[in-house]
Amino acid sequence: MDLLALFVDAIFVDNLALSFFLGICTFLAVSRTVATALGLGAAVILVQGITVPVNNLVHRHLLAEGAWSWAGLPEVDLTYLGLMLYIGVIAAVVQVLEMVLERYFPTLHRTMGLFLPLLAVNCAILGGSLFMVERDYGFAESMFYGVGSGVGWALAVVLLAGIREKLRYADVPEGLHGLGLSFIVVGLMSLGFLALADIRLG
Amino acid sequence: MDRSNRHALLDPLIDNNPITLQILGLCSALAVTTTLATALTMSLALTTVLTFSSGIISALRRHIPRSVRLIVQITVISSLVVMVDEILQAYAVEMSKRLSVFVSLIVTNCIVLGRTEGFAMQHDVKRSMLDGLGNGLGYSLVLILVGIVRELLGSGTLLGVSVFPLAADGGWFQPLALMLMPPSAFLLIGLLIWALRTWKRAQIEPSELPESALVLSETEAVGDGLARSVR
């Protein structure tokens, strides 16, 4: 039940895009149409669901204090190397994922392949791993958190794309065209998500 | 200072601001602006990383093979970020806790990679460092503005010093709790962009809402290049 609560929290309450502002560059650049937003969202869920648990293993078995005690080095603490390792893991996972998709799932690759390289330098992905370390999640928790936070981000980007498709026909002041208006729309969406902050399961 | 150097330093402040025009590096800009103190620390951290990574990459630019340049850049940037993070943890523990993961996230901040890839790879060390400093300052300008508004209206203080006496303490000011929550950052930057574009009309986007082709293709190029150099 705790895991389920964590999952729902990661989607609605701790939404990476709308409460922590992560991945906003991609969020604004790739939310013109619902179709592309869906592709991007699916890619984020996939990458986030893989990299957070993998980085969890890296963190607990290679970096954390005491991880090397089996080798007679109980006081070695490599957490300061974390950042470089996490980003390396993310880049590698993205790369492998792209090759696997291209080889075995060409249709899937056509929908989300374009976005995979983008995600290697997306701060929502790195942020997910860093939050996992900061909050000291176990392996099972990190799996639920990874998928949940990916779903939350995907949900936000698809909703924003839907709103922006309709807004194309709105008559707004010149200075607000494009970026300015998107910011204000995202602000209002974020306000809406605040209303979900009281959801508690279990 | 000759004209092109001054241009490299001053152009990113308003005319070509990385946040309001190039849509780069927004994530941290929104997250750390609840108080002016965090905004200042973040600005300082990013400007330092940006200036030195531009300088280092520019010094190395003739020795980096094209195919692995993004990996080299990310390694240089992340080493600098780790240093800044360790310094913060050593001398300003409280601040480091309040900034939480956002200092580490400078690694994926597109401003840094954008400037090293887009400018430092083609220019000499001095110009590159000035360009890094200028972009860092342009970023800082937006952060500090938003930080001032949010702290002043959200808690009636500036840098922790009371400016508007709070109603709770017998003053007249009723703080706006919304200013301390995430949505206000989006709304404020939206309004800031509106104000800036009404003043500098050249920055207005055409109304057809075409793909912001430049930004998208830039990010894609970075991503593609990264993918290729990993391969």
Tab-separated table of C-alpha atoms in Angstrom, chain A residues 64-194:
chain	number	residue	atom	x	y	z
A	64	ALA	CA	27.203	4.636	-0.689
A	65	GLU	CA	29.291	4.594	2.459
A	66	GLY	CA	30.138	0.982	3.304
A	67	ALA	CA	29.339	-0.341	-0.175
A	68	TRP	CA	32.911	-1.615	-0.484
A	69	SER	CA	33.074	-3.294	2.946
A	70	TRP	CA	33.080	-6.739	1.290
A	71	ALA	CA	36.453	-5.774	-0.198
A	72	GLY	CA	37.802	-4.758	3.199
A	73	LEU	CA	37.233	-1.039	2.604
A	74	PRO	CA	34.335	-0.203	4.953
A	75	GLU	CA	35.106	3.527	5.208
A	76	VAL	CA	35.194	4.279	1.477
A	77	ASP	CA	32.461	6.783	0.580
A	78	LEU	CA	32.226	7.594	-3.107
A	79	THR	CA	28.950	9.538	-3.096
A	80	TYR	CA	30.714	12.614	-4.492
A	81	LEU	CA	31.231	10.708	-7.752
A	82	GLY	CA	27.488	10.104	-7.970
A	83	LEU	CA	26.620	12.897	-10.333
A	84	MET	CA	29.060	11.814	-13.038
A	85	LEU	CA	28.064	8.175	-12.750
A	86	TYR	CA	24.325	8.875	-12.894
A	87	ILE	CA	24.612	10.973	-16.012
A	88	GLY	CA	26.836	8.313	-17.565
A	89	VAL	CA	24.291	5.620	-16.748
A	90	ILE	CA	21.489	7.720	-18.210
A	91	ALA	CA	23.387	8.379	-21.449
A	92	ALA	CA	24.254	4.685	-21.747
A	93	VAL	CA	20.694	3.487	-21.034
A	94	VAL	CA	19.278	5.920	-23.585
A	95	GLN	CA	21.785	4.695	-26.154
A	96	VAL	CA	21.105	1.001	-25.560
A	97	LEU	CA	17.374	1.611	-25.500
A	98	GLU	CA	17.538	3.351	-28.847
A	99	MET	CA	19.432	0.468	-30.424
A	100	VAL	CA	17.091	-2.167	-28.967
A	101	LEU	CA	14.000	-0.284	-30.114
A	102	GLU	CA	15.427	0.244	-33.579
A	103	ARG	CA	16.242	-3.443	-33.956
A	104	TYR	CA	13.212	-5.138	-32.386
A	105	PHE	CA	10.382	-2.597	-32.198
A	106	PRO	CA	10.688	-0.401	-35.305
A	107	THR	CA	7.143	1.011	-34.982
A	108	LEU	CA	7.785	2.106	-31.415
A	109	HIS	CA	11.121	3.522	-32.484
A	110	ARG	CA	9.412	5.654	-35.105
A	111	THR	CA	7.087	7.243	-32.523
A	112	MET	CA	9.547	7.930	-29.746
A	113	GLY	CA	12.971	7.445	-31.306
A	114	LEU	CA	13.385	11.131	-32.044
A	115	PHE	CA	12.993	12.026	-28.398
A	116	LEU	CA	15.334	9.494	-26.840
A	117	PRO	CA	18.589	11.430	-27.447
A	118	LEU	CA	16.915	14.556	-26.062
A	119	LEU	CA	16.254	12.757	-22.804
A	120	ALA	CA	19.935	12.070	-22.141
A	121	VAL	CA	20.349	15.727	-21.239
A	122	ASN	CA	16.904	16.255	-19.723
A	123	CYS	CA	16.939	17.395	-16.127
A	124	ALA	CA	13.708	15.557	-15.265
A	125	ILE	CA	15.543	12.275	-15.830
A	126	LEU	CA	18.637	13.248	-13.842
A	127	GLY	CA	16.429	14.939	-11.243
A	128	GLY	CA	14.483	11.708	-10.725
A	129	SER	CA	17.700	9.851	-9.905
A	130	LEU	CA	18.934	12.624	-7.615
A	131	PHE	CA	15.643	12.737	-5.692
A	132	MET	CA	15.812	8.945	-5.353
A	133	VAL	CA	19.238	9.294	-3.696
A	134	GLU	CA	18.234	12.254	-1.538
A	135	ARG	CA	15.122	10.498	-0.238
A	136	ASP	CA	16.971	7.232	0.281
A	137	TYR	CA	14.559	4.961	-1.608
A	138	GLY	CA	15.031	1.183	-1.618
A	139	PHE	CA	15.006	-0.799	-4.879
A	140	ALA	CA	11.253	-1.516	-4.991
A	141	GLU	CA	10.452	2.074	-4.049
A	142	SER	CA	12.762	3.379	-6.735
A	143	MET	CA	10.949	1.302	-9.359
A	144	PHE	CA	7.579	2.714	-8.367
A	145	TYR	CA	8.997	6.221	-8.072
A	146	GLY	CA	10.677	6.010	-11.478
A	147	VAL	CA	7.565	4.908	-13.341
A	148	GLY	CA	5.292	7.200	-11.302
A	149	SER	CA	7.333	10.327	-11.866
A	150	GLY	CA	7.579	9.473	-15.575
A	151	VAL	CA	3.791	9.092	-15.801
A	152	GLY	CA	3.344	12.416	-13.977
A	153	TRP	CA	5.623	14.223	-16.413
A	154	ALA	CA	3.955	12.587	-19.427
A	155	LEU	CA	0.509	13.534	-18.126
A	156	ALA	CA	1.570	17.163	-17.712
A	157	VAL	CA	3.096	17.429	-21.192
A	158	VAL	CA	0.087	15.834	-22.933
A	159	LEU	CA	-2.337	18.120	-21.077
A	160	LEU	CA	-0.269	21.181	-21.972
A	161	ALA	CA	-0.138	20.135	-25.630
A	162	GLY	CA	-3.943	19.761	-25.648
A	163	ILE	CA	-4.390	23.247	-24.254
A	164	ARG	CA	-1.875	24.770	-26.654
A	165	GLU	CA	-3.562	23.185	-29.671
A	166	LYS	CA	-6.761	25.035	-28.754
A	167	LEU	CA	-4.956	28.264	-27.876
A	168	ARG	CA	-3.665	28.607	-31.409
A	169	TYR	CA	-7.009	30.156	-32.287
A	170	ALA	CA	-7.028	32.601	-29.375
A	171	ASP	CA	-6.432	36.288	-29.907
A	172	VAL	CA	-3.793	37.242	-27.340
A	173	PRO	CA	-1.675	40.402	-26.945
A	174	GLU	CA	1.375	40.364	-29.220
A	175	GLY	CA	3.934	40.264	-26.435
A	176	LEU	CA	2.402	37.059	-25.095
A	177	HIS	CA	2.667	35.038	-28.302
A	178	GLY	CA	4.339	31.689	-27.864
A	179	LEU	CA	6.554	31.505	-24.828
A	180	GLY	CA	4.871	34.058	-22.568
A	181	LEU	CA	1.443	32.522	-22.905
A	182	SER	CA	2.794	28.984	-22.432
A	183	PHE	CA	4.322	30.029	-19.141
A	184	ILE	CA	1.061	31.462	-17.892
A	185	VAL	CA	-0.864	28.355	-18.984
A	186	VAL	CA	1.649	26.117	-17.203
A	187	GLY	CA	1.288	28.321	-14.114
A	188	LEU	CA	-2.480	27.791	-14.131
A	189	MET	CA	-2.014	24.031	-14.646
A	190	SER	CA	0.379	23.945	-11.727
A	191	LEU	CA	-2.252	25.735	-9.649
A	192	GLY	CA	-4.723	23.028	-10.635
A	193	PHE	CA	-2.330	20.277	-9.596
A	194	LEU	CA	-1.942	21.951	-6.184
